[in-house]
Amino acid sequence: MTESMDLRWLTAPEHEVASAIAEERRSARSKGVPTGRRVVFHLYFSLVLWYLAIALVSVGVSVDEYHDSRVEADDVIGLVVAALILVGLLVGAWFLLRWSQRPPSPKARLAEWRRHLTAAENGFTEEPKSRAMFSSLITTTGKYHNAFVSTPGPQFLSDPRFVRDEVEFGNLLDEVKRSGDWHYLVVRLPAPLPHLLLDATRNDTVRSDLPPGLDRGGLISLEGDFDRWFRVYAPSGYGVDARYVLTPDVMSSLISTAAYYNVEILDDRVVFFSKPAADFAYPAPWIAVDAILTDLVPRLVRKAERYRDERVVGQDAESVLDAARKAMEAEQQWTKGRTVVSEDGRRLRVRARFHALWGVVGAATWLITRTLLYFIPAAFAFAGFMSVVDGR
């Protein structure tokens, strides 16, 4: 994490980019990630179903109500006309399906190639997912017990998503429009730290861009002018621990490399996130990620390696020294045990309990939408068809 990123593919001539990508013989886009064209196709096809339903129901009503359950000549003509229109619509659906499966435009394709080559050049792989793959304040939609549960919610689409070792970054696209789109960076630390949240003031609009509900009682003040840059939240009683992590050198690095990012330390991960989504076909987001990885993250790694929560039995200084002394007396090698953060320090308190409902609301909305798009028109079409078949 100490080497600067190679960004040459973001500005390389088009023919060089095309030549390099041709060797890999694959698109940077994952087939599992839906595109706008596919959404248009599904909407069009649902309209075709609605047309079929209306046409068959109209003919069925004509047969049952006006022709005493007998199929007359004008009913047959209506069916033939409806069938011809349906054929035309299905032909249009076929062309629309072909269009939805076409690769992106040359400009979009070139941007994807630049992004893909830059990731590969720096050891990252592109692995877009249909949900967030990490837990944080902006991704969690679990149960609430005065603190949010570390279960990633399904409402975000991670695309693009770049992964290497203990690092991932990319965009989180909000599918239920709860909090908007974000770009983010997640790094795994060697050991857990208390739950800390740094709300950047530089990305505020009318108010903070964080989801509401944080217990303002957890707000602490740090020395210098750091409060002008970040609002810092820590669990009750963990102000000293927060100051152990956020030493002057760490605060200086935060201001110089991550001033426009909200920062959350949760268990053994640190998450940087900011609005809106970033365009990784350009150097700016890569440079920002590189600065955080090369300057700030190593400082946090050292803090995680050295931190001990003395509230946990066996992790206070006296117990650690006693264990080390006994190991030396027994002529054994002493190794540091796994760091544990006490239950009180693992989660910030969150007053709002309704955020957990958003995952359920999103899933229910999608189910209702699919029902309206396909099931209802299909049911009407079947009812209309049976009315015509039953006609004598």
CSV table of C-alpha atoms in Angstrom, one decimal:
chain,number,residue,atom,x,y,z
A,1,MET,CA,0.0,0.0,0.0
A,2,THR,CA,3.0,2.3,-0.2
A,3,GLU,CA,3.6,2.4,-3.9
A,4,SER,CA,1.9,5.1,-5.9
A,5,MET,CA,-0.6,4.0,-8.5
A,6,ASP,CA,0.2,3.9,-12.2
A,7,LEU,CA,-2.4,5.9,-14.0
A,8,ARG,CA,-1.0,6.0,-17.5
A,9,TRP,CA,-3.9,4.1,-19.1
A,10,LEU,CA,-6.3,6.9,-18.1
A,11,THR,CA,-4.5,9.2,-20.6
A,12,ALA,CA,-3.0,6.8,-23.0
A,13,PRO,CA,-3.9,7.2,-26.8
A,14,GLU,CA,-7.1,5.3,-27.8
A,15,HIS,CA,-5.3,2.9,-30.1
A,16,GLU,CA,-3.0,1.8,-27.3
A,17,VAL,CA,-5.9,1.2,-25.0
A,18,ALA,CA,-7.8,-0.8,-27.7
A,19,SER,CA,-4.7,-2.8,-28.4
A,20,ALA,CA,-4.1,-3.7,-24.8
A,21,ILE,CA,-7.7,-4.6,-24.1
A,22,ALA,CA,-7.9,-6.8,-27.2
A,23,GLU,CA,-5.4,-9.1,-25.6
A,24,GLU,CA,-7.8,-9.9,-22.7
A,25,ARG,CA,-10.8,-10.5,-25.0
A,26,ARG,CA,-13.3,-9.6,-22.4
A,27,SER,CA,-15.4,-6.6,-21.4
A,28,ALA,CA,-14.9,-4.8,-18.2
A,29,ARG,CA,-18.6,-4.9,-17.6
A,30,SER,CA,-20.1,-7.8,-15.6
A,31,LYS,CA,-23.0,-9.5,-17.3
A,32,GLY,CA,-24.6,-9.8,-13.9
A,33,VAL,CA,-25.0,-6.0,-13.5
A,34,PRO,CA,-28.1,-4.6,-15.1
A,35,THR,CA,-27.9,-1.7,-17.6
A,36,GLY,CA,-30.3,1.1,-18.5
A,37,ARG,CA,-31.0,-0.6,-21.8
A,38,ARG,CA,-32.1,-3.8,-20.1
A,39,VAL,CA,-34.5,-1.8,-17.9
A,40,VAL,CA,-36.0,-0.2,-21.0
A,41,PHE,CA,-36.5,-3.6,-22.5
A,42,HIS,CA,-38.3,-4.9,-19.4
A,43,LEU,CA,-40.6,-1.8,-19.4
A,44,TYR,CA,-41.4,-2.2,-23.1
A,45,PHE,CA,-42.2,-5.9,-22.7
A,46,SER,CA,-44.5,-5.2,-19.8
A,47,LEU,CA,-46.4,-2.7,-22.0
A,48,VAL,CA,-46.7,-5.5,-24.6
A,49,LEU,CA,-48.3,-7.7,-22.0
A,50,TRP,CA,-50.6,-4.9,-20.9
A,51,TYR,CA,-51.7,-4.4,-24.6
A,52,LEU,CA,-52.4,-8.1,-24.9
A,53,ALA,CA,-54.4,-8.1,-21.8
A,54,ILE,CA,-56.5,-5.1,-22.9
A,55,ALA,CA,-57.1,-6.5,-26.3
A,56,LEU,CA,-58.2,-10.0,-25.1
A,57,VAL,CA,-60.4,-8.5,-22.3
A,58,SER,CA,-62.0,-6.2,-24.8
A,59,VAL,CA,-62.8,-9.1,-27.2
A,60,GLY,CA,-63.9,-11.2,-24.2
A,61,VAL,CA,-66.3,-8.5,-23.0
A,62,SER,CA,-67.7,-8.2,-26.6
A,63,VAL,CA,-68.3,-12.0,-26.7
A,64,ASP,CA,-69.9,-12.3,-23.3
A,65,GLU,CA,-71.9,-9.1,-23.0
A,66,TYR,CA,-72.9,-8.1,-26.5
A,67,HIS,CA,-73.0,-11.3,-28.5
A,68,ASP,CA,-74.5,-13.6,-25.9
A,69,SER,CA,-71.3,-15.7,-25.5
A,70,ARG,CA,-71.1,-16.3,-29.2
A,71,VAL,CA,-68.0,-15.4,-31.3
A,72,GLU,CA,-69.2,-13.2,-34.2
A,73,ALA,CA,-67.4,-12.0,-37.3
A,74,ASP,CA,-66.4,-8.7,-35.8
A,75,ASP,CA,-64.9,-10.5,-32.9
A,76,VAL,CA,-62.8,-12.6,-35.2
A,77,ILE,CA,-61.7,-9.4,-37.1
A,78,GLY,CA,-60.8,-7.8,-33.7
A,79,LEU,CA,-58.7,-10.8,-32.8
A,80,VAL,CA,-56.9,-10.8,-36.1
A,81,VAL,CA,-56.1,-7.1,-35.9
A,82,ALA,CA,-55.0,-7.5,-32.3
A,83,ALA,CA,-52.8,-10.5,-33.3
A,84,LEU,CA,-51.2,-8.5,-36.2
A,85,ILE,CA,-50.5,-5.6,-33.8
A,86,LEU,CA,-49.1,-8.0,-31.3
A,87,VAL,CA,-46.8,-9.5,-33.9
A,88,GLY,CA,-45.5,-6.0,-34.7
A,89,LEU,CA,-44.9,-5.3,-31.0
A,90,LEU,CA,-43.1,-8.6,-30.5
A,91,VAL,CA,-40.9,-7.8,-33.5
A,92,GLY,CA,-40.2,-4.5,-31.9
A,93,ALA,CA,-39.4,-6.3,-28.6
A,94,TRP,CA,-36.9,-8.6,-30.5
A,95,PHE,CA,-35.1,-5.6,-31.9
A,96,LEU,CA,-35.2,-3.9,-28.5
A,97,LEU,CA,-33.7,-7.0,-26.9
A,98,ARG,CA,-30.9,-7.0,-29.5
A,99,TRP,CA,-30.3,-3.3,-28.8
A,100,SER,CA,-30.2,-3.9,-25.0
A,101,GLN,CA,-27.6,-6.6,-25.5
A,102,ARG,CA,-25.3,-4.5,-27.6
A,103,PRO,CA,-22.0,-3.3,-26.1
A,104,PRO,CA,-21.8,0.2,-24.8
A,105,SER,CA,-21.1,3.1,-27.1
A,106,PRO,CA,-17.5,3.6,-28.3
A,107,LYS,CA,-17.0,6.4,-25.8
A,108,ALA,CA,-18.4,4.4,-22.9
A,109,ARG,CA,-16.5,1.3,-24.0
A,110,LEU,CA,-13.2,3.3,-24.0
A,111,ALA,CA,-13.9,4.6,-20.5
A,112,GLU,CA,-14.5,1.1,-19.3
A,113,TRP,CA,-11.3,-0.1,-20.9
A,114,ARG,CA,-9.3,2.7,-19.3
A,115,ARG,CA,-10.8,1.9,-16.0
A,116,HIS,CA,-10.1,-1.8,-16.3
A,117,LEU,CA,-6.5,-1.4,-17.5
A,118,THR,CA,-5.7,1.0,-14.7
A,119,ALA,CA,-7.1,-1.4,-12.1
A,120,ALA,CA,-5.2,-4.3,-13.6
A,121,GLU,CA,-2.0,-2.3,-13.8
A,122,ASN,CA,-2.2,-1.6,-10.0
A,123,GLY,CA,-3.1,-5.2,-9.0
A,124,PHE,CA,-6.9,-4.7,-8.6
A,125,THR,CA,-9.6,-6.8,-10.1
A,126,GLU,CA,-13.1,-5.6,-11.1
A,127,GLU,CA,-15.7,-7.5,-9.2
A,128,PRO,CA,-19.1,-5.6,-9.3
A,129,LYS,CA,-21.8,-7.0,-7.0
A,130,SER,CA,-25.5,-6.6,-6.8
A,131,ARG,CA,-25.2,-5.6,-3.1
A,132,ALA,CA,-22.7,-3.9,-0.7
A,133,MET,CA,-20.0,-6.3,0.4
A,134,PHE,CA,-19.1,-4.6,3.7
A,135,SER,CA,-20.9,-3.2,6.7
A,136,SER,CA,-21.1,0.5,7.6
A,137,LEU,CA,-23.6,3.2,8.6
A,138,ILE,CA,-24.5,3.8,5.0
A,139,THR,CA,-25.0,0.1,4.0
A,140,THR,CA,-26.6,-1.6,7.0
A,141,THR,CA,-30.3,-2.4,7.0
A,142,GLY,CA,-30.4,-4.9,9.9
A,143,LYS,CA,-32.2,-5.0,13.3
A,144,TYR,CA,-31.7,-2.1,15.7
A,145,HIS,CA,-30.8,-2.5,19.4
A,146,ASN,CA,-29.7,1.0,20.1
A,147,ALA,CA,-26.8,0.2,17.7
A,148,PHE,CA,-26.9,-1.0,14.2
A,149,VAL,CA,-26.0,-4.6,13.3
A,150,SER,CA,-23.1,-5.4,11.0
A,151,THR,CA,-25.1,-7.0,8.2
A,152,PRO,CA,-24.8,-5.4,4.7
A,153,GLY,CA,-28.1,-4.4,3.2
A,154,PRO,CA,-29.3,-5.4,-0.3
A,155,GLN,CA,-30.2,-1.9,-1.4
A,156,PHE,CA,-26.8,-0.9,-2.9
A,157,LEU,CA,-25.3,-1.9,-6.2
A,158,SER,CA,-21.5,-2.1,-6.1
A,159,ASP,CA,-20.3,-1.0,-9.5
A,160,PRO,CA,-17.5,-0.5,-10.3
A,161,ARG,CA,-15.9,-2.4,-7.4
A,162,PHE,CA,-12.1,-2.8,-7.4
A,163,VAL,CA,-10.6,-5.4,-5.1
A,164,ARG,CA,-7.0,-6.2,-4.0
A,165,ASP,CA,-5.9,-8.1,-0.9
A,166,GLU,CA,-7.4,-6.2,2.1
A,167,VAL,CA,-8.6,-3.2,0.0
A,168,GLU,CA,-11.7,-2.5,-2.0
A,169,PHE,CA,-13.1,0.7,-3.5
A,170,GLY,CA,-15.6,1.9,-6.1
A,171,ASN,CA,-19.2,3.2,-6.2
A,172,LEU,CA,-22.3,2.3,-4.2
A,173,LEU,CA,-25.4,3.0,-6.3
A,174,ASP,CA,-28.5,3.4,-4.2
A,175,GLU,CA,-31.3,1.4,-5.7
A,176,VAL,CA,-34.0,2.5,-3.3
A,177,LYS,CA,-33.0,6.2,-3.2
A,178,ARG,CA,-32.5,6.1,0.6
A,179,SER,CA,-29.3,8.1,0.9
A,180,GLY,CA,-28.0,8.6,-2.7
A,181,ASP,CA,-24.9,7.3,-4.5
A,182,TRP,CA,-21.5,7.2,-2.8
A,183,HIS,CA,-17.9,6.4,-3.8
A,184,TYR,CA,-16.0,4.6,-1.1
A,185,LEU,CA,-12.8,2.9,0.0
A,186,VAL,CA,-12.6,0.1,2.5
A,187,VAL,CA,-9.4,-1.2,4.2
A,188,ARG,CA,-9.1,-4.1,6.6
A,189,LEU,CA,-7.0,-3.4,9.6
A,190,PRO,CA,-4.9,-6.0,11.5
A,191,ALA,CA,-7.0,-5.7,14.6
A,192,PRO,CA,-10.3,-4.1,15.7
A,193,LEU,CA,-10.6,-0.6,17.0
A,194,PRO,CA,-13.5,1.1,18.9
A,195,HIS,CA,-16.3,2.3,16.7
A,196,LEU,CA,-15.5,5.8,15.5
A,197,LEU,CA,-17.3,8.0,13.0
A,198,LEU,CA,-15.8,11.1,11.5
A,199,ASP,CA,-18.4,13.3,9.7
A,200,ALA,CA,-16.6,15.5,7.2
A,201,THR,CA,-17.8,19.1,7.3
A,202,ARG,CA,-16.4,19.9,3.8
A,203,ASN,CA,-19.0,17.7,2.1
A,204,ASP,CA,-22.0,19.1,4.0
A,205,THR,CA,-24.9,20.9,2.2
A,206,VAL,CA,-27.7,22.3,4.4
A,207,ARG,CA,-26.9,19.6,6.9
A,208,SER,CA,-24.6,16.6,7.3
A,209,ASP,CA,-24.8,14.1,4.4
A,210,LEU,CA,-24.8,11.2,6.9
A,211,PRO,CA,-28.1,9.2,7.5
A,212,PRO,CA,-29.9,10.7,10.5
A,213,GLY,CA,-30.2,9.1,13.9
A,214,LEU,CA,-26.7,9.3,15.4
A,215,ASP,CA,-26.7,10.0,19.2
A,216,ARG,CA,-25.3,13.5,19.4
A,217,GLY,CA,-24.2,12.6,22.9
A,218,GLY,CA,-21.4,10.7,21.3
A,219,LEU,CA,-19.9,13.8,19.8
A,220,ILE,CA,-16.4,14.6,21.1
A,221,SER,CA,-14.1,17.5,20.6
A,222,LEU,CA,-10.4,17.2,19.6
A,223,GLU,CA,-7.6,19.6,20.0
A,224,GLY,CA,-6.5,22.2,17.4
A,225,ASP,CA,-8.8,23.1,14.5
A,226,PHE,CA,-9.7,19.5,13.7
A,227,ASP,CA,-13.4,20.1,14.7
A,228,ARG,CA,-13.6,22.5,11.8
A,229,TRP,CA,-12.9,19.6,9.5
A,230,PHE,CA,-14.6,16.6,11.1
A,231,ARG,CA,-17.3,16.0,13.7
A,232,VAL,CA,-16.1,13.0,15.6
A,233,TYR,CA,-18.4,10.5,17.3
A,234,ALA,CA,-17.3,7.8,19.7
A,235,PRO,CA,-19.1,5.4,22.0
A,236,SER,CA,-19.9,6.6,25.5
A,237,GLY,CA,-16.7,6.5,27.6
A,238,TYR,CA,-14.4,6.0,24.7
A,239,GLY,CA,-13.2,9.6,24.2
A,240,VAL,CA,-9.7,8.7,25.5
A,241,ASP,CA,-9.6,5.7,23.1
A,242,ALA,CA,-10.6,8.0,20.2
A,243,ARG,CA,-7.8,10.4,21.1
A,244,TYR,CA,-5.4,7.4,21.1
A,245,VAL,CA,-6.4,6.6,17.5
A,246,LEU,CA,-6.7,10.2,16.3
A,247,THR,CA,-3.3,11.5,17.3
A,248,PRO,CA,-2.0,14.8,15.8
A,249,ASP,CA,-0.2,13.0,12.9
A,250,VAL,CA,-3.4,11.0,12.0
A,251,MET,CA,-5.5,14.1,12.2
A,252,SER,CA,-3.1,16.0,9.9
A,253,SER,CA,-3.2,13.1,7.4
A,254,LEU,CA,-7.0,13.0,7.5
A,255,ILE,CA,-7.2,16.8,6.7
A,256,SER,CA,-4.7,16.5,3.9
A,257,THR,CA,-5.8,13.3,2.3
A,258,ALA,CA,-9.5,12.7,3.3
A,259,ALA,CA,-11.0,16.0,4.1
A,260,TYR,CA,-14.0,15.4,1.8
A,261,TYR,CA,-14.6,11.8,3.0
A,262,ASN,CA,-16.7,10.6,6.0
A,263,VAL,CA,-14.7,8.0,7.8
A,264,GLU,CA,-16.0,5.1,9.8
A,265,ILE,CA,-13.9,2.7,11.8
A,266,LEU,CA,-16.0,-0.4,12.5
A,267,ASP,CA,-14.4,-3.5,14.0
A,268,ASP,CA,-11.3,-4.3,11.9
A,269,ARG,CA,-12.3,-2.1,8.9
A,270,VAL,CA,-12.0,1.5,8.1
A,271,VAL,CA,-14.5,2.9,5.5
A,272,PHE,CA,-14.1,6.2,3.6
A,273,PHE,CA,-17.2,7.4,1.8
A,274,SER,CA,-18.4,10.5,0.1
A,275,LYS,CA,-21.0,11.7,-2.4
A,276,PRO,CA,-21.6,11.4,-5.3
A,277,ALA,CA,-20.5,8.3,-7.3
A,278,ALA,CA,-17.1,8.8,-8.9
A,279,ASP,CA,-16.0,8.4,-12.5
A,280,PHE,CA,-13.0,6.1,-12.4
A,281,ALA,CA,-12.2,6.7,-16.1
A,282,TYR,CA,-10.5,9.9,-14.8
A,283,PRO,CA,-7.5,10.3,-12.6
A,284,ALA,CA,-9.0,12.3,-9.7
A,285,PRO,CA,-10.7,9.4,-7.7
A,286,TRP,CA,-7.6,7.2,-8.2
A,287,ILE,CA,-5.3,9.9,-6.9
A,288,ALA,CA,-7.6,10.4,-3.9
A,289,VAL,CA,-7.6,6.6,-3.1
A,290,ASP,CA,-3.8,6.5,-3.6
A,291,ALA,CA,-3.2,9.4,-1.2
A,292,ILE,CA,-5.3,7.7,1.5
A,293,LEU,CA,-3.6,4.3,1.0
A,294,THR,CA,-0.1,5.6,1.0
A,295,ASP,CA,-0.2,8.2,3.8
A,296,LEU,CA,-3.2,7.7,6.1
A,297,VAL,CA,-3.9,4.0,6.1
A,298,PRO,CA,-0.4,3.0,7.4
A,299,ARG,CA,-0.8,5.3,10.4
A,300,LEU,CA,-4.2,3.7,11.2
A,301,VAL,CA,-2.7,0.2,10.8
A,302,ARG,CA,0.0,1.0,13.4
A,303,LYS,CA,-2.7,2.3,15.8
A,304,ALA,CA,-4.7,-0.9,15.3
A,305,GLU,CA,-1.6,-3.1,16.0
A,306,ARG,CA,-0.9,-1.3,19.3
A,307,TYR,CA,-4.4,-0.7,20.6
A,308,ARG,CA,-5.7,-2.6,23.6
A,309,ASP,CA,-9.1,-2.1,25.2
A,310,GLU,CA,-8.2,-2.3,28.9
A,311,ARG,CA,-11.8,-2.7,29.8
A,312,VAL,CA,-11.5,-6.3,28.6
A,313,VAL,CA,-10.2,-8.8,31.1
A,314,GLY,CA,-6.6,-9.7,30.3
A,315,GLN,CA,-5.9,-6.8,28.1
A,316,ASP,CA,-4.9,-4.2,30.7
A,317,ALA,CA,-1.2,-3.3,30.9
A,318,GLU,CA,-0.6,-5.2,34.2
A,319,SER,CA,-2.1,-8.5,32.8
A,320,VAL,CA,-0.1,-8.2,29.6
A,321,LEU,CA,3.2,-7.6,31.5
A,322,ASP,CA,2.4,-10.5,33.8
A,323,ALA,CA,1.7,-12.9,30.9
A,324,ALA,CA,4.9,-11.8,29.2
A,325,ARG,CA,6.9,-12.3,32.4
A,326,LYS,CA,5.5,-15.8,32.9
A,327,ALA,CA,6.4,-16.7,29.3
A,328,MET,CA,10.0,-15.5,29.8
A,329,GLU,CA,10.3,-17.5,33.1
A,330,ALA,CA,9.1,-20.6,31.3
A,331,GLU,CA,11.5,-19.9,28.5
A,332,GLN,CA,8.6,-19.7,26.1
A,333,GLN,CA,8.0,-17.2,23.3
A,334,TRP,CA,5.3,-14.7,24.3
A,335,THR,CA,2.9,-13.7,21.6
A,336,LYS,CA,0.3,-11.0,21.8
A,337,GLY,CA,-3.3,-12.3,22.0
A,338,ARG,CA,-6.1,-11.3,19.7
A,339,THR,CA,-7.3,-7.8,20.5
A,340,VAL,CA,-10.9,-7.5,21.6
A,341,VAL,CA,-13.0,-4.4,22.0
A,342,SER,CA,-15.6,-4.5,24.7
A,343,GLU,CA,-19.2,-4.6,23.9
A,344,ASP,CA,-19.7,-0.9,24.9
A,345,GLY,CA,-17.1,0.2,22.4
A,346,ARG,CA,-18.0,-1.9,19.4
A,347,ARG,CA,-21.0,0.2,18.3
A,348,LEU,CA,-22.2,3.8,18.4
A,349,ARG,CA,-25.7,4.4,19.7
A,350,VAL,CA,-28.2,5.2,17.0
A,351,ARG,CA,-31.5,6.7,18.0
A,352,ALA,CA,-33.5,6.1,14.8
A,353,ARG,CA,-34.8,2.6,14.5
A,354,PHE,CA,-36.7,3.0,11.2
A,355,HIS,CA,-33.7,2.6,8.9
A,356,ALA,CA,-34.0,-1.2,9.2
A,357,LEU,CA,-37.4,-1.0,7.5
A,358,TRP,CA,-35.9,0.4,4.3
A,359,GLY,CA,-34.6,-3.0,3.2
A,360,VAL,CA,-38.0,-4.5,3.7
A,361,VAL,CA,-39.7,-1.5,1.9
A,362,GLY,CA,-37.3,-1.8,-1.0
A,363,ALA,CA,-37.9,-5.6,-1.4
A,364,ALA,CA,-41.7,-5.1,-1.1
A,365,THR,CA,-41.6,-2.3,-3.7
A,366,TRP,CA,-39.7,-4.4,-6.1
A,367,LEU,CA,-42.1,-7.3,-5.6
A,368,ILE,CA,-45.1,-5.0,-6.2
A,369,THR,CA,-43.4,-3.5,-9.3
A,370,ARG,CA,-42.8,-6.9,-10.8
A,371,THR,CA,-46.4,-7.9,-10.1
A,372,LEU,CA,-47.7,-4.8,-11.8
A,373,LEU,CA,-45.4,-5.2,-14.8
A,374,TYR,CA,-46.0,-8.9,-15.5
A,375,PHE,CA,-48.5,-10.8,-13.3
A,376,ILE,CA,-51.5,-8.5,-13.5
A,377,PRO,CA,-51.5,-8.0,-17.3
A,378,ALA,CA,-50.8,-11.7,-17.8
A,379,ALA,CA,-53.8,-12.5,-15.6
A,380,PHE,CA,-56.1,-10.1,-17.5
A,381,ALA,CA,-54.8,-11.5,-20.8
A,382,PHE,CA,-55.6,-15.1,-19.6
A,383,ALA,CA,-59.0,-14.1,-18.5
A,384,GLY,CA,-59.8,-12.4,-21.8
A,385,PHE,CA,-58.5,-15.4,-23.7
A,386,MET,CA,-60.7,-17.8,-21.7
A,387,SER,CA,-63.7,-15.6,-22.4
A,388,VAL,CA,-63.0,-15.9,-26.1
A,389,VAL,CA,-62.4,-19.7,-25.9
A,390,ASP,CA,-65.6,-20.2,-24.0
A,391,GLY,CA,-67.6,-18.4,-26.6
A,392,ARG,CA,-69.8,-20.5,-28.7
